[in-house]
Amino acid sequence: MASKGLPGSGGWMGRLVNALIGLVLMGIAASVSVAATEPAAEDAAIAQSLAEMLRDARAIISNNQSKINDPEIGDKGLTAKLVLDQAIDNYKKNTGVDPATIDPNSRHGRLLRAMMAAIGEVMDANQSTINAKGIGFKAFIPAVFGRLVGESFARLASGEAELKVTAPPELVRNRKARPDSFEENIIKTKLVEPAWPRGQPYSEMTDAKGRPAYRVMVPEYYAASCLTCHGSPKGEMDITGYPKEGAKQDDLGGVISITLYRAQAQ
Ligand code: HEC
């Protein structure tokens, strides 16, 4: 009689315990698979925010290009602080949000601050280039700035996220900007398609470097100002020493590619 109530393998208690363990395990399995295939609710907003901050800072470099290229001026005053302050102003104007109000302990706050730190790092590291007197073109242009910020960001975001400015393979100038197979595939099958809505980002929950990741590709198009280097005649050297691509205004010129790695399931 007494043995019937004990949690032995045949007792009702044992079966109940086994059933409960089974349910718990099923629950864990379900939540793990959801975690690996569904983007987190905030992923898209974080990716957009990182791309926005990069663009806002890159615009400051672009606005100051003739000053940067001026051989007569030594100190240009284009410090990390100035570029960051103006980039933050642009970000506020374009999003209505002050980055300072985003909780630094949240994933968004942490990654956006890593992006701002990367911008500051690149400006600090290039002061002597920017301030060199007697040199006109210094090859410090928005595209180089964007590549360097992406490299710093990957380091500062230590495995949590990456951002890279890439392009259709036939347009890539710097080997470091080459698209990986995912990026190349999305560019070729989606972003260059005439039916793709202009400017619309592509996003997907997938794997990157063997880890589950949310990946976003934000298309960018050539403006008239880009064509002095990327335009016609195709093959002619531009001021930077690269052959022009023969691109036209509004062609897909590049992609801001953001990878948000999914935290390992607990
Ligand atoms: C002064 C010449 C010049 C202008 C103007 C220019 N680019 Fe570039 N672009 C370059 C150079 C040089 C590189 C390679 C940068 C590097 O070494 O990372 C580059 C790289 C890029 C890349 C990264 C992929 C790659 O080829 O390495 C993209 C995307 C890009 N440019 C788009 C644009 C767009 C869009 C504009 C206009 C808003 C523009 N560029 C204006 C010279 C220019």
Short mmCIF file of C-alpha atoms in Angstrom, two decimals, residues 39-262:
data_model
loop_
_atom_site.label_atom_id
_atom_site.label_comp_id
_atom_site.label_asym_id
_atom_site.label_seq_id
_atom_site.Cartn_x
_atom_site.Cartn_y
_atom_site.Cartn_z
CA PRO A 39 13.98 38.20 -34.93
CA ALA A 40 13.61 39.91 -31.57
CA ALA A 41 11.01 42.66 -31.65
CA GLU A 42 13.64 45.35 -31.33
CA ASP A 43 16.12 43.97 -33.93
CA ALA A 44 14.84 45.97 -36.89
CA ALA A 45 14.79 49.22 -34.92
CA ILE A 46 18.34 48.68 -33.65
CA ALA A 47 19.68 47.95 -37.13
CA GLN A 48 17.98 51.06 -38.54
CA SER A 49 19.34 53.16 -35.70
CA LEU A 50 22.94 51.99 -36.30
CA ALA A 51 22.68 52.66 -40.04
CA GLU A 52 21.15 56.07 -39.32
CA MET A 53 24.00 57.10 -37.02
CA LEU A 54 26.62 56.00 -39.56
CA ARG A 55 24.88 57.99 -42.31
CA ASP A 56 24.51 61.04 -40.07
CA ALA A 57 28.22 61.08 -39.30
CA ARG A 58 29.21 60.33 -42.89
CA ALA A 59 27.18 63.34 -44.03
CA ILE A 60 29.37 65.57 -41.81
CA ILE A 61 32.49 64.27 -43.58
CA SER A 62 30.80 64.87 -46.91
CA ASN A 63 29.80 68.44 -45.95
CA ASN A 64 33.40 69.19 -44.97
CA GLN A 65 35.07 67.53 -47.97
CA SER A 66 36.37 70.72 -49.59
CA LYS A 67 37.75 71.91 -46.27
CA ILE A 68 39.44 68.53 -45.69
CA ASN A 69 40.95 68.75 -49.18
CA ASP A 70 42.20 72.34 -48.73
CA PRO A 71 46.03 72.40 -48.72
CA GLU A 72 46.10 75.94 -47.25
CA ILE A 73 44.43 75.07 -43.94
CA GLY A 74 46.30 73.15 -41.24
CA ASP A 75 44.03 72.54 -38.26
CA LYS A 76 40.54 71.95 -39.69
CA GLY A 77 38.82 71.78 -36.31
CA LEU A 78 37.11 68.59 -37.46
CA THR A 79 37.52 66.84 -34.12
CA ALA A 80 35.80 63.70 -32.88
CA LYS A 81 33.64 65.86 -30.63
CA LEU A 82 32.54 68.17 -33.45
CA VAL A 83 31.67 65.31 -35.79
CA LEU A 84 29.81 63.43 -33.04
CA ASP A 85 27.89 66.52 -31.88
CA GLN A 86 26.77 67.27 -35.43
CA ALA A 87 26.00 63.61 -36.17
CA ILE A 88 23.83 63.46 -33.03
CA ASP A 89 22.03 66.62 -34.18
CA ASN A 90 21.34 64.98 -37.54
CA TYR A 91 20.18 61.80 -35.81
CA LYS A 92 17.76 63.80 -33.63
CA LYS A 93 16.42 65.68 -36.66
CA ASN A 94 15.94 62.51 -38.69
CA THR A 95 14.48 60.26 -35.98
CA GLY A 96 13.06 62.62 -33.37
CA VAL A 97 15.05 60.73 -30.74
CA ASP A 98 18.00 61.96 -28.68
CA PRO A 99 20.54 59.09 -28.49
CA ALA A 100 21.40 60.19 -24.93
CA THR A 101 17.90 59.13 -23.82
CA ILE A 102 18.36 55.52 -24.97
CA ASP A 103 19.15 53.41 -21.88
CA PRO A 104 22.89 52.59 -22.01
CA ASN A 105 22.16 49.22 -20.39
CA SER A 106 19.77 48.14 -23.13
CA ARG A 107 21.08 46.34 -26.21
CA HIS A 108 20.11 49.31 -28.37
CA GLY A 109 21.79 51.79 -26.04
CA ARG A 110 24.94 49.69 -25.83
CA LEU A 111 25.26 49.21 -29.59
CA LEU A 112 24.42 52.81 -30.49
CA ARG A 113 27.07 53.99 -28.03
CA ALA A 114 29.56 51.55 -29.60
CA MET A 115 28.74 53.14 -32.96
CA MET A 116 29.34 56.64 -31.59
CA ALA A 117 32.57 55.50 -29.96
CA ALA A 118 33.68 54.03 -33.31
CA ILE A 119 33.00 57.37 -35.04
CA GLY A 120 35.06 59.16 -32.39
CA GLU A 121 37.86 56.62 -32.67
CA VAL A 122 38.14 57.04 -36.45
CA MET A 123 38.17 60.85 -36.18
CA ASP A 124 40.85 60.75 -33.48
CA ALA A 125 43.01 58.34 -35.47
CA ASN A 126 42.86 60.53 -38.59
CA GLN A 127 43.57 63.98 -37.16
CA SER A 128 47.11 64.17 -38.54
CA THR A 129 45.90 63.12 -42.00
CA ILE A 130 43.04 65.63 -41.97
CA ASN A 131 45.20 68.46 -40.62
CA ALA A 132 48.20 67.95 -42.91
CA LYS A 133 49.07 71.31 -44.46
CA GLY A 134 50.34 71.49 -48.04
CA ILE A 135 48.48 68.33 -49.14
CA GLY A 136 45.27 68.68 -51.13
CA PHE A 137 43.46 65.39 -51.62
CA LYS A 138 44.10 63.19 -48.58
CA ALA A 139 41.87 60.24 -49.47
CA PHE A 140 39.80 60.91 -46.35
CA ILE A 141 36.39 60.63 -48.01
CA PRO A 142 32.96 59.43 -46.77
CA ALA A 143 33.45 55.89 -48.12
CA VAL A 144 36.80 55.46 -46.35
CA PHE A 145 35.33 56.96 -43.17
CA GLY A 146 32.40 54.51 -43.38
CA ARG A 147 34.67 51.52 -43.85
CA LEU A 148 36.90 52.51 -40.92
CA VAL A 149 33.89 53.13 -38.65
CA GLY A 150 32.54 49.68 -39.53
CA GLU A 151 35.88 48.10 -38.62
CA SER A 152 36.05 49.95 -35.28
CA PHE A 153 32.41 49.16 -34.53
CA ALA A 154 32.91 45.41 -35.04
CA ARG A 155 35.71 45.54 -32.49
CA LEU A 156 33.84 47.71 -29.97
CA ALA A 157 30.62 45.70 -30.27
CA SER A 158 32.76 42.63 -29.51
CA GLY A 159 30.91 39.87 -31.30
CA GLU A 160 27.45 41.25 -30.63
CA ALA A 161 27.01 43.09 -33.94
CA GLU A 162 28.75 44.12 -37.16
CA LEU A 163 28.22 46.85 -39.72
CA LYS A 164 29.83 46.99 -43.14
CA VAL A 165 29.33 49.13 -46.20
CA THR A 166 29.44 46.79 -49.17
CA ALA A 167 28.39 46.98 -52.82
CA PRO A 168 27.45 44.85 -55.82
CA PRO A 169 30.59 42.74 -56.49
CA GLU A 170 31.37 44.36 -59.86
CA LEU A 171 31.48 47.81 -58.18
CA VAL A 172 33.63 46.99 -55.18
CA ARG A 173 36.81 49.05 -54.99
CA ASN A 174 38.28 48.07 -51.65
CA ARG A 175 38.62 44.31 -51.15
CA LYS A 176 37.62 44.72 -47.51
CA ALA A 177 34.19 45.84 -48.68
CA ARG A 178 33.47 42.71 -50.73
CA PRO A 179 30.05 41.21 -50.04
CA ASP A 180 29.95 37.78 -48.38
CA SER A 181 27.80 35.10 -50.04
CA PHE A 182 24.64 36.12 -48.16
CA GLU A 183 25.11 39.78 -49.09
CA GLU A 184 25.94 39.01 -52.71
CA ASN A 185 22.86 36.82 -53.03
CA ILE A 186 20.50 39.43 -51.55
CA ILE A 187 21.99 42.20 -53.72
CA LYS A 188 21.59 40.11 -56.89
CA THR A 189 18.20 38.56 -56.21
CA LYS A 190 16.47 41.41 -54.36
CA LEU A 191 18.04 44.86 -54.13
CA VAL A 192 18.99 45.37 -57.80
CA GLU A 193 15.65 44.06 -59.05
CA PRO A 194 13.65 46.86 -60.70
CA ALA A 195 10.62 45.76 -58.67
CA TRP A 196 12.44 46.22 -55.34
CA PRO A 197 10.90 49.27 -53.61
CA ARG A 198 13.51 52.02 -53.64
CA GLY A 199 15.32 52.35 -50.33
CA GLN A 200 13.53 49.46 -48.65
CA PRO A 201 15.84 47.43 -46.42
CA TYR A 202 15.94 43.63 -46.70
CA SER A 203 16.03 41.69 -43.45
CA GLU A 204 16.18 38.05 -42.50
CA MET A 205 16.84 35.82 -39.50
CA THR A 206 19.66 33.56 -40.65
CA ASP A 207 23.13 32.37 -39.69
CA ALA A 208 26.31 34.43 -39.84
CA LYS A 209 29.71 32.93 -39.03
CA GLY A 210 27.91 29.87 -37.70
CA ARG A 211 25.73 31.79 -35.25
CA PRO A 212 22.05 32.72 -35.48
CA ALA A 213 21.85 36.35 -36.53
CA TYR A 214 19.41 38.98 -37.72
CA ARG A 215 20.80 40.52 -40.89
CA VAL A 216 19.67 43.75 -42.52
CA MET A 217 20.76 45.22 -45.86
CA VAL A 218 20.00 48.91 -46.41
CA PRO A 219 20.39 49.91 -50.09
CA GLU A 220 22.10 53.17 -51.07
CA TYR A 221 21.95 54.83 -54.49
CA TYR A 222 24.31 57.06 -56.41
CA ALA A 223 23.53 60.78 -56.28
CA ALA A 224 24.85 63.18 -58.92
CA SER A 225 27.73 64.11 -56.58
CA CYS A 226 28.98 60.50 -56.52
CA LEU A 227 29.47 60.37 -60.27
CA THR A 228 32.65 62.49 -60.35
CA CYS A 229 34.28 59.29 -59.06
CA HIS A 230 31.84 56.46 -59.84
CA GLY A 231 30.39 57.82 -63.12
CA SER A 232 31.55 58.13 -66.73
CA PRO A 233 33.59 57.67 -68.77
CA LYS A 234 33.92 54.15 -67.46
CA GLY A 235 37.54 53.16 -66.90
CA GLU A 236 38.88 56.71 -66.62
CA MET A 237 40.83 57.32 -63.41
CA ASP A 238 39.08 59.38 -60.76
CA ILE A 239 40.86 61.66 -58.28
CA THR A 240 41.37 58.71 -55.89
CA GLY A 241 43.21 56.63 -58.49
CA TYR A 242 40.41 54.12 -59.09
CA PRO A 243 38.84 53.58 -62.52
CA LYS A 244 35.32 55.00 -62.71
CA GLU A 245 32.55 52.43 -62.87
CA GLY A 246 30.36 54.20 -65.44
CA ALA A 247 27.49 54.31 -62.94
CA LYS A 248 24.39 56.45 -63.40
CA GLN A 249 22.45 58.50 -60.91
CA ASP A 250 19.97 56.38 -58.88
CA ASP A 251 21.79 53.11 -59.63
CA LEU A 252 22.30 50.90 -56.59
CA GLY A 253 25.75 52.01 -55.42
CA GLY A 254 26.15 50.22 -52.12
CA VAL A 255 24.54 48.57 -49.14
CA ILE A 256 24.87 49.14 -45.43
CA SER A 257 24.90 45.59 -44.10
CA ILE A 258 24.15 45.09 -40.40
CA THR A 259 24.42 41.83 -38.51
CA LEU A 260 22.94 41.49 -35.03
CA TYR A 261 24.06 38.22 -33.47
CA ARG A 262 21.50 36.41 -31.36
#
